[in-house]
Amino acid sequence: MLDEKTMVSDALAGANGELTRFGEMISQTENKELKQCLKQIRNECEMSQEKLYQVAREKSYYVPAAKASQQEVDHVKSILTGASMK
């Protein structure tokens, strides 16, 4: 029998996978109506994922990585800004 922690973790992993797939589908479709529908479903999935994430955090089922320092944030920004300019 599954415990609550396992069920929440599995649901969160599933939602994360769905979000990835929706992103792939959205970028690959040319049909504007389908694209809009997929975006709406993705947004609903994101809201569900956020709720699951909050439950996992509140119950200490999920502990996020340490926050990045400002120096690390600035470094990543400089890499992304440089890459977008090429």
PDB file of C-alpha atoms in Angstrom:
ATOM      1  CA  MET A   1       0.000   0.000   0.000  1.00  0.00           C
ATOM      2  CA  LEU A   2       1.288   3.450  -0.921  1.00  0.00           C
ATOM      3  CA  ASP A   3       1.766   6.067   1.736  1.00  0.00           C
ATOM      4  CA  GLU A   4       0.787   9.714   1.323  1.00  0.00           C
ATOM      5  CA  LYS A   5       4.349  10.892   0.706  1.00  0.00           C
ATOM      6  CA  THR A   6       4.776   8.453  -2.181  1.00  0.00           C
ATOM      7  CA  MET A   7       1.439   9.415  -3.707  1.00  0.00           C
ATOM      8  CA  VAL A   8       2.181  13.148  -3.520  1.00  0.00           C
ATOM      9  CA  SER A   9       5.673  12.624  -4.937  1.00  0.00           C
ATOM     10  CA  ASP A  10       4.358  10.464  -7.781  1.00  0.00           C
ATOM     11  CA  ALA A  11       1.616  12.979  -8.606  1.00  0.00           C
ATOM     12  CA  LEU A  12       4.143  15.827  -8.586  1.00  0.00           C
ATOM     13  CA  ALA A  13       6.508  13.903 -10.862  1.00  0.00           C
ATOM     14  CA  GLY A  14       3.629  13.122 -13.209  1.00  0.00           C
ATOM     15  CA  ALA A  15       2.541  16.768 -13.358  1.00  0.00           C
ATOM     16  CA  ASN A  16       6.116  17.843 -14.076  1.00  0.00           C
ATOM     17  CA  GLY A  17       6.300  15.339 -16.935  1.00  0.00           C
ATOM     18  CA  GLU A  18       2.984  16.537 -18.347  1.00  0.00           C
ATOM     19  CA  LEU A  19       4.195  20.141 -18.274  1.00  0.00           C
ATOM     20  CA  THR A  20       7.264  19.128 -20.266  1.00  0.00           C
ATOM     21  CA  ARG A  21       5.160  17.319 -22.849  1.00  0.00           C
ATOM     22  CA  PHE A  22       2.712  20.226 -23.163  1.00  0.00           C
ATOM     23  CA  GLY A  23       5.635  22.558 -23.831  1.00  0.00           C
ATOM     24  CA  GLU A  24       6.856  20.251 -26.582  1.00  0.00           C
ATOM     25  CA  MET A  25       3.403  19.921 -28.146  1.00  0.00           C
ATOM     26  CA  ILE A  26       2.735  23.665 -28.031  1.00  0.00           C
ATOM     27  CA  SER A  27       5.960  24.495 -29.795  1.00  0.00           C
ATOM     28  CA  GLN A  28       5.404  21.862 -32.477  1.00  0.00           C
ATOM     29  CA  THR A  29       1.808  22.540 -33.510  1.00  0.00           C
ATOM     30  CA  GLU A  30       0.918  24.987 -36.241  1.00  0.00           C
ATOM     31  CA  ASN A  31      -2.853  24.935 -35.593  1.00  0.00           C
ATOM     32  CA  LYS A  32      -3.612  28.123 -33.650  1.00  0.00           C
ATOM     33  CA  GLU A  33      -6.777  26.728 -32.040  1.00  0.00           C
ATOM     34  CA  LEU A  34      -5.004  23.582 -30.891  1.00  0.00           C
ATOM     35  CA  LYS A  35      -2.076  25.644 -29.644  1.00  0.00           C
ATOM     36  CA  GLN A  36      -4.411  27.850 -27.585  1.00  0.00           C
ATOM     37  CA  CYS A  37      -6.217  24.802 -26.175  1.00  0.00           C
ATOM     38  CA  LEU A  38      -2.909  23.179 -25.199  1.00  0.00           C
ATOM     39  CA  LYS A  39      -1.785  26.401 -23.515  1.00  0.00           C
ATOM     40  CA  GLN A  40      -4.983  26.496 -21.473  1.00  0.00           C
ATOM     41  CA  ILE A  41      -4.573  22.875 -20.408  1.00  0.00           C
ATOM     42  CA  ARG A  42      -0.914  23.532 -19.581  1.00  0.00           C
ATOM     43  CA  ASN A  43      -1.878  26.514 -17.421  1.00  0.00           C
ATOM     44  CA  GLU A  44      -4.378  24.370 -15.502  1.00  0.00           C
ATOM     45  CA  CYS A  45      -1.712  21.696 -15.090  1.00  0.00           C
ATOM     46  CA  GLU A  46       0.701  24.333 -13.762  1.00  0.00           C
ATOM     47  CA  MET A  47      -1.848  25.388 -11.146  1.00  0.00           C
ATOM     48  CA  SER A  48      -2.318  21.762 -10.069  1.00  0.00           C
ATOM     49  CA  GLN A  49       1.434  21.256  -9.958  1.00  0.00           C
ATOM     50  CA  GLU A  50       1.816  24.337  -7.757  1.00  0.00           C
ATOM     51  CA  LYS A  51      -0.826  23.026  -5.337  1.00  0.00           C
ATOM     52  CA  LEU A  52       0.919  19.641  -5.155  1.00  0.00           C
ATOM     53  CA  TYR A  53       4.244  21.395  -4.627  1.00  0.00           C
ATOM     54  CA  GLN A  54       2.786  23.408  -1.726  1.00  0.00           C
ATOM     55  CA  VAL A  55       1.409  20.236  -0.106  1.00  0.00           C
ATOM     56  CA  ALA A  56       4.777  18.534  -0.512  1.00  0.00           C
ATOM     57  CA  ARG A  57       6.595  21.529   1.015  1.00  0.00           C
ATOM     58  CA  GLU A  58       4.153  21.882   3.928  1.00  0.00           C
ATOM     59  CA  LYS A  59       4.503  18.219   4.839  1.00  0.00           C
ATOM     60  CA  SER A  60       8.283  18.221   4.250  1.00  0.00           C
ATOM     61  CA  TYR A  61       7.912  15.618   1.502  1.00  0.00           C
ATOM     62  CA  TYR A  62       9.937  17.873  -0.753  1.00  0.00           C
ATOM     63  CA  VAL A  63      12.862  20.021   0.266  1.00  0.00           C
ATOM     64  CA  PRO A  64      14.072  22.352  -2.494  1.00  0.00           C
ATOM     65  CA  ALA A  65      17.707  22.965  -3.214  1.00  0.00           C
ATOM     66  CA  ALA A  66      19.401  25.869  -1.493  1.00  0.00           C
ATOM     67  CA  LYS A  67      18.715  29.271  -3.038  1.00  0.00           C
ATOM     68  CA  ALA A  68      21.253  30.521  -5.521  1.00  0.00           C
ATOM     69  CA  SER A  69      23.485  33.377  -4.461  1.00  0.00           C
ATOM     70  CA  GLN A  70      23.148  36.705  -6.253  1.00  0.00           C
ATOM     71  CA  GLN A  71      26.520  36.020  -7.861  1.00  0.00           C
ATOM     72  CA  GLU A  72      25.206  32.726  -9.288  1.00  0.00           C
ATOM     73  CA  VAL A  73      22.033  34.417 -10.534  1.00  0.00           C
ATOM     74  CA  ASP A  74      24.049  37.186 -12.182  1.00  0.00           C
ATOM     75  CA  HIS A  75      26.356  34.620 -13.803  1.00  0.00           C
ATOM     76  CA  VAL A  76      23.438  32.694 -15.346  1.00  0.00           C
ATOM     77  CA  LYS A  77      21.821  35.954 -16.502  1.00  0.00           C
ATOM     78  CA  SER A  78      25.056  36.982 -18.202  1.00  0.00           C
ATOM     79  CA  ILE A  79      25.278  33.626 -19.981  1.00  0.00           C
ATOM     80  CA  LEU A  80      21.664  33.794 -21.167  1.00  0.00           C
ATOM     81  CA  THR A  81      21.913  37.425 -22.198  1.00  0.00           C
ATOM     82  CA  GLY A  82      25.093  36.705 -24.150  1.00  0.00           C
ATOM     83  CA  ALA A  83      23.514  33.664 -25.817  1.00  0.00           C
ATOM     84  CA  SER A  84      20.429  35.612 -26.909  1.00  0.00           C
ATOM     85  CA  MET A  85      22.564  38.292 -28.532  1.00  0.00           C
ATOM     86  CA  LYS A  86      24.357  35.856 -30.849  1.00  0.00           C
TER      87      LYS A  86
END
